[in-house]
Backbone as JSON Lines, residues from 0, in Angstrom:
{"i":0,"aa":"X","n":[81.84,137.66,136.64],"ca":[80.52,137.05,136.56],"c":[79.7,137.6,137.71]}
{"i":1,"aa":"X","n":[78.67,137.79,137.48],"ca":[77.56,138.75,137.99],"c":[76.3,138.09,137.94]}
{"i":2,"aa":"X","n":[75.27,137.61,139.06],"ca":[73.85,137.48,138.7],"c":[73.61,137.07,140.12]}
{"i":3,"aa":"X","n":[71.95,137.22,139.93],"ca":[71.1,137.24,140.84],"c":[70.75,135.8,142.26]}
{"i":4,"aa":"X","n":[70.06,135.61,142.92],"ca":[69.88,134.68,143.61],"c":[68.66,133.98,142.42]}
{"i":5,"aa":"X","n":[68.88,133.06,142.48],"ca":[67.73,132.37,142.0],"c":[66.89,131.54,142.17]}
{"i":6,"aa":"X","n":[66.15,132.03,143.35],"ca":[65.48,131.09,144.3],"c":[63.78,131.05,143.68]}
{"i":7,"aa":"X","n":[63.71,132.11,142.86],"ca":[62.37,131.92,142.18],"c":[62.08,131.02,140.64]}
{"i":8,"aa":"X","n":[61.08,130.82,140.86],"ca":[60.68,129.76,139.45],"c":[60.92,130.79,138.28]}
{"i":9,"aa":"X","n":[60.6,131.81,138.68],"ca":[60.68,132.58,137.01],"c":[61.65,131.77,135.76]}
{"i":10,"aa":"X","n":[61.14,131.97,134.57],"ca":[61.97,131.37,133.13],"c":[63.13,132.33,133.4]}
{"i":11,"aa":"X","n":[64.45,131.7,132.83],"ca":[65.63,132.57,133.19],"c":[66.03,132.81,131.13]}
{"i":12,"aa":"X","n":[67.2,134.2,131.29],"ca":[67.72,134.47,130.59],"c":[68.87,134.88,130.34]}
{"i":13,"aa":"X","n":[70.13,133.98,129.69],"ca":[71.45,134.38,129.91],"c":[72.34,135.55,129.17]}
{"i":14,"aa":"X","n":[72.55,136.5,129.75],"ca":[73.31,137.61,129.07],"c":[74.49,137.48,129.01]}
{"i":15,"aa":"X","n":[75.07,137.32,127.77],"ca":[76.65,137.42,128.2],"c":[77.13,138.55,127.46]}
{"i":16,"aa":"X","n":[78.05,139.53,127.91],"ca":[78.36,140.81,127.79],"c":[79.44,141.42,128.71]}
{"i":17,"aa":"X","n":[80.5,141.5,127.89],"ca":[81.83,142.01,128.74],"c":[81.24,143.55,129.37]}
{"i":18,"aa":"X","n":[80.67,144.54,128.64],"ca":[80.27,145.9,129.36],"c":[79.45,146.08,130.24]}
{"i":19,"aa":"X","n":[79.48,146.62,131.15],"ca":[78.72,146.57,132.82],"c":[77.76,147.12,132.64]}
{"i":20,"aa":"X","n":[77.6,148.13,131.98],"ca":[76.51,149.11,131.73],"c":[75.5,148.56,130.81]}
{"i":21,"aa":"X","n":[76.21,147.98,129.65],"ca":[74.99,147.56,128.74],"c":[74.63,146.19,129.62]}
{"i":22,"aa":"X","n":[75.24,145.42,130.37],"ca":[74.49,144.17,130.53],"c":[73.6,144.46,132.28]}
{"i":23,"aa":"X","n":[74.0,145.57,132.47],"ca":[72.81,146.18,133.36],"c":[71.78,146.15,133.16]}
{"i":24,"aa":"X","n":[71.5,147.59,132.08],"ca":[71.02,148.16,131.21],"c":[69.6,147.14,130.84]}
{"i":25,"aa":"X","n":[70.72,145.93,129.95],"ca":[69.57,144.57,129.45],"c":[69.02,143.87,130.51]}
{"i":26,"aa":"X","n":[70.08,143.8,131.38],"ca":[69.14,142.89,132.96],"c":[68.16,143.56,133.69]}
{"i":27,"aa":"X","n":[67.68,145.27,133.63],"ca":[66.76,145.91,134.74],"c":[65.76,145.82,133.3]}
{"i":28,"aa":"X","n":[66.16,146.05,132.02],"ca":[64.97,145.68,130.88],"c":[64.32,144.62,131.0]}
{"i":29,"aa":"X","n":[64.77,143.63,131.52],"ca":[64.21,141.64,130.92],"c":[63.47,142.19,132.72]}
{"i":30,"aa":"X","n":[64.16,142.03,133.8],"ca":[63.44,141.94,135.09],"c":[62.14,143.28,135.12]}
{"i":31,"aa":"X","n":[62.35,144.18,134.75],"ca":[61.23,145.21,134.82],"c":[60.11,144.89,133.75]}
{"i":32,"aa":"X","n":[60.52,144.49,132.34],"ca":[59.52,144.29,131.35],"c":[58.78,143.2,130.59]}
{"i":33,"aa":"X","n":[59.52,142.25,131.59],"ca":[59.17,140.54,130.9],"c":[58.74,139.73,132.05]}
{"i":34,"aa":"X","n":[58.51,139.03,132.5],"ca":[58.27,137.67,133.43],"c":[59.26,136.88,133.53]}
{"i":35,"aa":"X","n":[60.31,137.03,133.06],"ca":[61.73,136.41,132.91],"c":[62.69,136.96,133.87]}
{"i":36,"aa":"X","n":[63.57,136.05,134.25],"ca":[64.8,136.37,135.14],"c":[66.22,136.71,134.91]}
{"i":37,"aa":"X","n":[66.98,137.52,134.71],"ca":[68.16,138.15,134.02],"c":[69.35,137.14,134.79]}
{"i":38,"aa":"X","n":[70.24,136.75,133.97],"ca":[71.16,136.04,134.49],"c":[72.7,136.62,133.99]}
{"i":39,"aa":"X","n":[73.55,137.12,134.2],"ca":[74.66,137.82,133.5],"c":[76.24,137.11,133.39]}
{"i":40,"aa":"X","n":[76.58,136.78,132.73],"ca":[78.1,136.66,132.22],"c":[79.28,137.34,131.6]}
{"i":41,"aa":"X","n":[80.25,137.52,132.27],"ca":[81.23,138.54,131.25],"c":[82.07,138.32,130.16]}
{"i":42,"aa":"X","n":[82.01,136.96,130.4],"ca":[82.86,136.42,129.43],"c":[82.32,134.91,128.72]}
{"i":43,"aa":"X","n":[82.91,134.29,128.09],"ca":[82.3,132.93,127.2],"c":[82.82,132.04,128.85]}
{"i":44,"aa":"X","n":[83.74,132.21,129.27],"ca":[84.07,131.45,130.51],"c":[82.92,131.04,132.04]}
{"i":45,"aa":"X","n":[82.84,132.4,131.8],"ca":[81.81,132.54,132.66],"c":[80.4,132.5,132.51]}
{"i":46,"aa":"X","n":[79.89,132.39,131.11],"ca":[79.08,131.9,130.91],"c":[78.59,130.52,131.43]}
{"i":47,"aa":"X","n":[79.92,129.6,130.94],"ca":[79.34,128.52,131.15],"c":[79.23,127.46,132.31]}
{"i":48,"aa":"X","n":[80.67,128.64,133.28],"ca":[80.17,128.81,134.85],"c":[78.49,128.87,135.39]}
{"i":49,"aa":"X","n":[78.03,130.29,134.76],"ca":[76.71,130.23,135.65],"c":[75.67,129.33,134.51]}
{"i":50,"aa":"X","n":[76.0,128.82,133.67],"ca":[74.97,127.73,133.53],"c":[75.06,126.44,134.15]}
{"i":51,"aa":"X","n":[76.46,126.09,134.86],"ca":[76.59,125.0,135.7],"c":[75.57,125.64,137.15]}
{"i":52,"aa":"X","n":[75.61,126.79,137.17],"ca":[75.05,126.92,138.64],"c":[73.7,126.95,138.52]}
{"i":53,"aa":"X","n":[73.0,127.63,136.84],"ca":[71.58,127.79,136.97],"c":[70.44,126.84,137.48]}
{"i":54,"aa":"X","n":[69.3,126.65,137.81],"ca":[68.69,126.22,138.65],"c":[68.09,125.27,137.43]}
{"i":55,"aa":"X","n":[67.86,125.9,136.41],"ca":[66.38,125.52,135.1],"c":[67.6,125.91,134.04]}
{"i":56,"aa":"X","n":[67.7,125.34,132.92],"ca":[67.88,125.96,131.08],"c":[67.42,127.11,131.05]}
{"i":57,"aa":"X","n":[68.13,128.48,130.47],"ca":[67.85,129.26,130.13],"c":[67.07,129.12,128.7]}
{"i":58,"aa":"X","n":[65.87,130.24,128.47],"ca":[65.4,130.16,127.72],"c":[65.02,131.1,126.78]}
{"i":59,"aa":"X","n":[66.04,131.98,126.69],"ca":[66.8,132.54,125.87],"c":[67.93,133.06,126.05]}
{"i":60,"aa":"X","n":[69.27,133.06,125.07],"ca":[70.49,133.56,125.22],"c":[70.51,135.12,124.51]}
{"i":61,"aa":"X","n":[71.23,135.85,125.41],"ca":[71.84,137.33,124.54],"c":[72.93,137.22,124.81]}
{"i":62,"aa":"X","n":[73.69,137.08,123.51],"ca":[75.41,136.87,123.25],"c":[75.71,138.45,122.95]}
{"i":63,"aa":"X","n":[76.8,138.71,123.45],"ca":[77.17,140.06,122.8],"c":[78.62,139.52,121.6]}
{"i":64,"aa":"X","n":[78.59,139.85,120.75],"ca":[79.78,139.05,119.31],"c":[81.23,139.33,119.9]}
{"i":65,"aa":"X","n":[81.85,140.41,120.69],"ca":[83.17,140.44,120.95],"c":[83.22,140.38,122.48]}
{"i":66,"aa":"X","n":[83.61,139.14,122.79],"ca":[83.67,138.64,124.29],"c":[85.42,138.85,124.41]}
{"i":67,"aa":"X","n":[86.03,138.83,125.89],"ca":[87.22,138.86,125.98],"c":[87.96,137.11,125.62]}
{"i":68,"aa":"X","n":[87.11,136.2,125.78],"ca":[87.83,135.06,125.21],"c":[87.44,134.57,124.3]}
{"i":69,"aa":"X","n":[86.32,134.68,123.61],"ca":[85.51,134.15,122.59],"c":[84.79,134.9,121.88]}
{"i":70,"aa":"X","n":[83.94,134.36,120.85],"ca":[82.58,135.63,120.23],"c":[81.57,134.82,120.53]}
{"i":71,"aa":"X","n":[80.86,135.26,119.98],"ca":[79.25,135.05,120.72],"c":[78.97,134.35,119.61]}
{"i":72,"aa":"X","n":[79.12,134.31,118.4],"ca":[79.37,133.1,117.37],"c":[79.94,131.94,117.72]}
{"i":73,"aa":"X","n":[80.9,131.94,118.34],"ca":[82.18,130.58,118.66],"c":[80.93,129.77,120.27]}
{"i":74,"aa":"X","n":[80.69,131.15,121.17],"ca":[79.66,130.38,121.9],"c":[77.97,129.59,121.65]}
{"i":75,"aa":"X","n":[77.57,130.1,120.77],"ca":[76.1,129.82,120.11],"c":[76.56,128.58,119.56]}
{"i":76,"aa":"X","n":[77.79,128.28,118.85],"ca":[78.15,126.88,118.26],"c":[78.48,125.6,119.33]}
{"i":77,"aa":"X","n":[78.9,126.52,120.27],"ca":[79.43,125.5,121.28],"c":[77.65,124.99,121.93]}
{"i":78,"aa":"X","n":[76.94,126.06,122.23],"ca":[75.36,125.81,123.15],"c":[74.96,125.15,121.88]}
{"i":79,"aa":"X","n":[74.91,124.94,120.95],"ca":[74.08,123.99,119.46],"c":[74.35,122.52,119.68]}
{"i":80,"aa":"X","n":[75.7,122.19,120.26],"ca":[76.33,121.02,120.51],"c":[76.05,120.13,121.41]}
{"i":81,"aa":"X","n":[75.52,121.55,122.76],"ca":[74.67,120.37,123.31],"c":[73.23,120.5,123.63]}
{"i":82,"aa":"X","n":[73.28,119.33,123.9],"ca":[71.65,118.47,123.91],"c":[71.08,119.64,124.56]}
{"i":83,"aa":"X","n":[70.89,120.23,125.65],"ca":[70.15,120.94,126.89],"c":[69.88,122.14,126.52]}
{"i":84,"aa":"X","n":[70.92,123.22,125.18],"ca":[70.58,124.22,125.2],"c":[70.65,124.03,123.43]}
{"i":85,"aa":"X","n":[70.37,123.36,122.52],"ca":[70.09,123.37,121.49],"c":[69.13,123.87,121.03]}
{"i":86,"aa":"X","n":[67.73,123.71,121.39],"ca":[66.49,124.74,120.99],"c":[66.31,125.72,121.86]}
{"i":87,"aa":"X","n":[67.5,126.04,122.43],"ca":[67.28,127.59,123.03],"c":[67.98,129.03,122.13]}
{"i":88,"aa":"X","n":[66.43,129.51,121.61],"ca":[67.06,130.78,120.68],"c":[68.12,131.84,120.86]}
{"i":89,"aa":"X","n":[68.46,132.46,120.06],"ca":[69.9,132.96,120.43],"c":[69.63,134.41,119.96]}
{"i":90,"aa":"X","n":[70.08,135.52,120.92],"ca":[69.93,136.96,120.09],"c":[71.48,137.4,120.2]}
{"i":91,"aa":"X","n":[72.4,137.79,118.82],"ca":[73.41,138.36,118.92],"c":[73.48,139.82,119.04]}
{"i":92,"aa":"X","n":[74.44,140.38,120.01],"ca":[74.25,141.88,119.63],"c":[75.82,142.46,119.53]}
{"i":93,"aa":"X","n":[75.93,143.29,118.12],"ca":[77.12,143.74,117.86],"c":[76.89,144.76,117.36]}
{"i":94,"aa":"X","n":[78.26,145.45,117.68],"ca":[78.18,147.01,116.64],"c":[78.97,146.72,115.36]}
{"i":95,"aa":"X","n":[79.28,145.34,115.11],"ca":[79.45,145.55,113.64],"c":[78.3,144.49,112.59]}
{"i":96,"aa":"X","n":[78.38,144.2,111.73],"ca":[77.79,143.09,111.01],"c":[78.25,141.75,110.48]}
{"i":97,"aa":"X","n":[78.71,141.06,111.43],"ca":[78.91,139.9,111.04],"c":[78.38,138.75,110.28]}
{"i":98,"aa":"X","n":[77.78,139.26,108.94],"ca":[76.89,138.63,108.32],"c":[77.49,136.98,107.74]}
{"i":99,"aa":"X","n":[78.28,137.13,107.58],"ca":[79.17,135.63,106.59],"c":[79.04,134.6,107.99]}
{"i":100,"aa":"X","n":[79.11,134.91,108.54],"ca":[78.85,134.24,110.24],"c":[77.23,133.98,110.77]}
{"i":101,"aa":"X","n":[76.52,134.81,110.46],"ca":[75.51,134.93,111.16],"c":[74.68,134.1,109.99]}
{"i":102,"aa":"X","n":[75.11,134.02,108.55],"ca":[74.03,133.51,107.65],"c":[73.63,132.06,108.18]}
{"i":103,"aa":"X","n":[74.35,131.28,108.09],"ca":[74.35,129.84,108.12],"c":[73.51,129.24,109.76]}
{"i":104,"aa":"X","n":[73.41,130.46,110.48],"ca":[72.81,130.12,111.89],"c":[71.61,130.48,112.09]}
{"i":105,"aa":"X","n":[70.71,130.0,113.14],"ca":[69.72,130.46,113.57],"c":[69.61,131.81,114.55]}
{"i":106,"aa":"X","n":[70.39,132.69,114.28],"ca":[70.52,134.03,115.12],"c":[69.79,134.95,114.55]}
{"i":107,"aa":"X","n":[69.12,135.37,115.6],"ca":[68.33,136.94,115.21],"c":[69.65,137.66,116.04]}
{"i":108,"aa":"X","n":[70.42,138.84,115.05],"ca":[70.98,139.95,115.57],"c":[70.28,141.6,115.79]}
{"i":109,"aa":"X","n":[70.74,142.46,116.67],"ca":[70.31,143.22,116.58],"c":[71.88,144.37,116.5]}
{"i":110,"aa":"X","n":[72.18,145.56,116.02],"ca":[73.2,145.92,116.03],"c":[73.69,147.3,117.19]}
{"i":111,"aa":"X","n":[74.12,147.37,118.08],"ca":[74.65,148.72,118.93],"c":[74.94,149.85,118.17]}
{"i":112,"aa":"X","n":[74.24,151.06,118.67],"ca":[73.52,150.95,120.06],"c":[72.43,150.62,119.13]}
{"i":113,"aa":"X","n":[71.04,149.95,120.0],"ca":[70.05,150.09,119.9],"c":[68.97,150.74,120.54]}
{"i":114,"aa":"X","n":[67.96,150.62,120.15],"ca":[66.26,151.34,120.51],"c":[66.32,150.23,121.85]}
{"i":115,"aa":"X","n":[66.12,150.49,123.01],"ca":[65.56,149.67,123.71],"c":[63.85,148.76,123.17]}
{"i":116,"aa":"X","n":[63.14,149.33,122.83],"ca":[61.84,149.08,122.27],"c":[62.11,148.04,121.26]}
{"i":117,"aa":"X","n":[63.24,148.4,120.49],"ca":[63.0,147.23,119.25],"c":[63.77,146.24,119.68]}
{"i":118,"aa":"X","n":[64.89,146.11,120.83],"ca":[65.6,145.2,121.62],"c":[64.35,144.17,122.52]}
{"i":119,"aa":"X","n":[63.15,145.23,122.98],"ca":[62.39,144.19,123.74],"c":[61.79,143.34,122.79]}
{"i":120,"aa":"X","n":[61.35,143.97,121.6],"ca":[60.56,143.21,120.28],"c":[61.18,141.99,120.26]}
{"i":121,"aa":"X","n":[62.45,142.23,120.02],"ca":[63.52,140.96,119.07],"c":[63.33,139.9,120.37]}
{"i":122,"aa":"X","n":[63.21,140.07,121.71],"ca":[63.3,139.2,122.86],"c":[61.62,138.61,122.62]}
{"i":123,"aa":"X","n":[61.13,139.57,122.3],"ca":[59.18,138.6,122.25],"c":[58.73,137.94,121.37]}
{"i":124,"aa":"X","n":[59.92,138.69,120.47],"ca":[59.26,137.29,119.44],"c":[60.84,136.44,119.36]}
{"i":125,"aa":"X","n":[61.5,136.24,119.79],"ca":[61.93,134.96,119.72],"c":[61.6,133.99,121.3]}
{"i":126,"aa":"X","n":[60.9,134.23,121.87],"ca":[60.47,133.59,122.97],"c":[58.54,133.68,122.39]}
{"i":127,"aa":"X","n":[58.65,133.89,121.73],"ca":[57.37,133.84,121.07],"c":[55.96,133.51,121.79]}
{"i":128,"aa":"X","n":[56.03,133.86,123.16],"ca":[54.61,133.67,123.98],"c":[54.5,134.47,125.36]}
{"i":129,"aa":"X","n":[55.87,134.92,124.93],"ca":[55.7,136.27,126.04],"c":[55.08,137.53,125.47]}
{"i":130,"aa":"X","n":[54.32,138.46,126.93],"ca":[53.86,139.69,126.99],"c":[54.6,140.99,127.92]}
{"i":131,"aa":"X","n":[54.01,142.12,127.63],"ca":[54.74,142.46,128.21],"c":[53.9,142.46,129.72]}
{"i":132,"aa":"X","n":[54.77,142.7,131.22],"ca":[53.68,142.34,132.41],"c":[53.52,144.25,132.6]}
{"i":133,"aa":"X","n":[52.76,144.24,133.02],"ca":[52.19,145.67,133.22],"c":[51.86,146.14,135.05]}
């Protein structure tokens, strides 16, 4: 588990992603191109470590689908359950298609690798009132 100090108000955003590179990658994207604060997890464990530590509710999740203890399906069910992170939207990202899974939920997926560009899209409009800061 990996993330920042969080001593600023900024809206936060939780990445969880076993690969170092891609959850880099997504954390210098969200801090360089959004008004939002990158928060990182490697595992479903540690996820829910740094949401005990976060300051504010994240307000949006990026699950990556094959975690070392869980999927990012098994975690989005568990955050639905409770009260605090229930209307917080969810973006899955996998390199396969887990569709029989993904139907029945409120997940926007996107699939690996992706366009960075259409990765920032899928983040603006499900936070639906962000820009980009310039």
């Amino acid at each position: 588990m990996n993330y920042t100090s969080f001593h600023s108000t900024k809206p936060l955003i939780l990445i969880v992603e076993d690969d170092e590179s891609i959850a880099e990658v997504i954390s210098l994207l969200i801090a360089e191109e959004t008004s939002y604060q990158p928060a990182i997890a490697d595992s479903g464990e540690a996820a829910l470590q740094v949401l005990h530590e976060l300051p504010r509710v994240p307000q949006l999740f990026i699950l990556d689908y094959r975690l070392p203890d869980t999927t990012g399906i098994q975690l989005y069910d568990y955050f639905q359950s409770q009260p605090q992170y229930k209307d917080t939207p969810t973006l899955l990202m996998s390199a396969s298609k887990p569709v029989e899974e993904i139907e029945p939920r409120d997940i926007i997926m996107i699939c690996k690798p992706f366009d960075l560009d259409d990765f920032l899209a899928k983040i603006y409009h499900l936070l639906k009132h962000d820009t980009v800061t310039v």
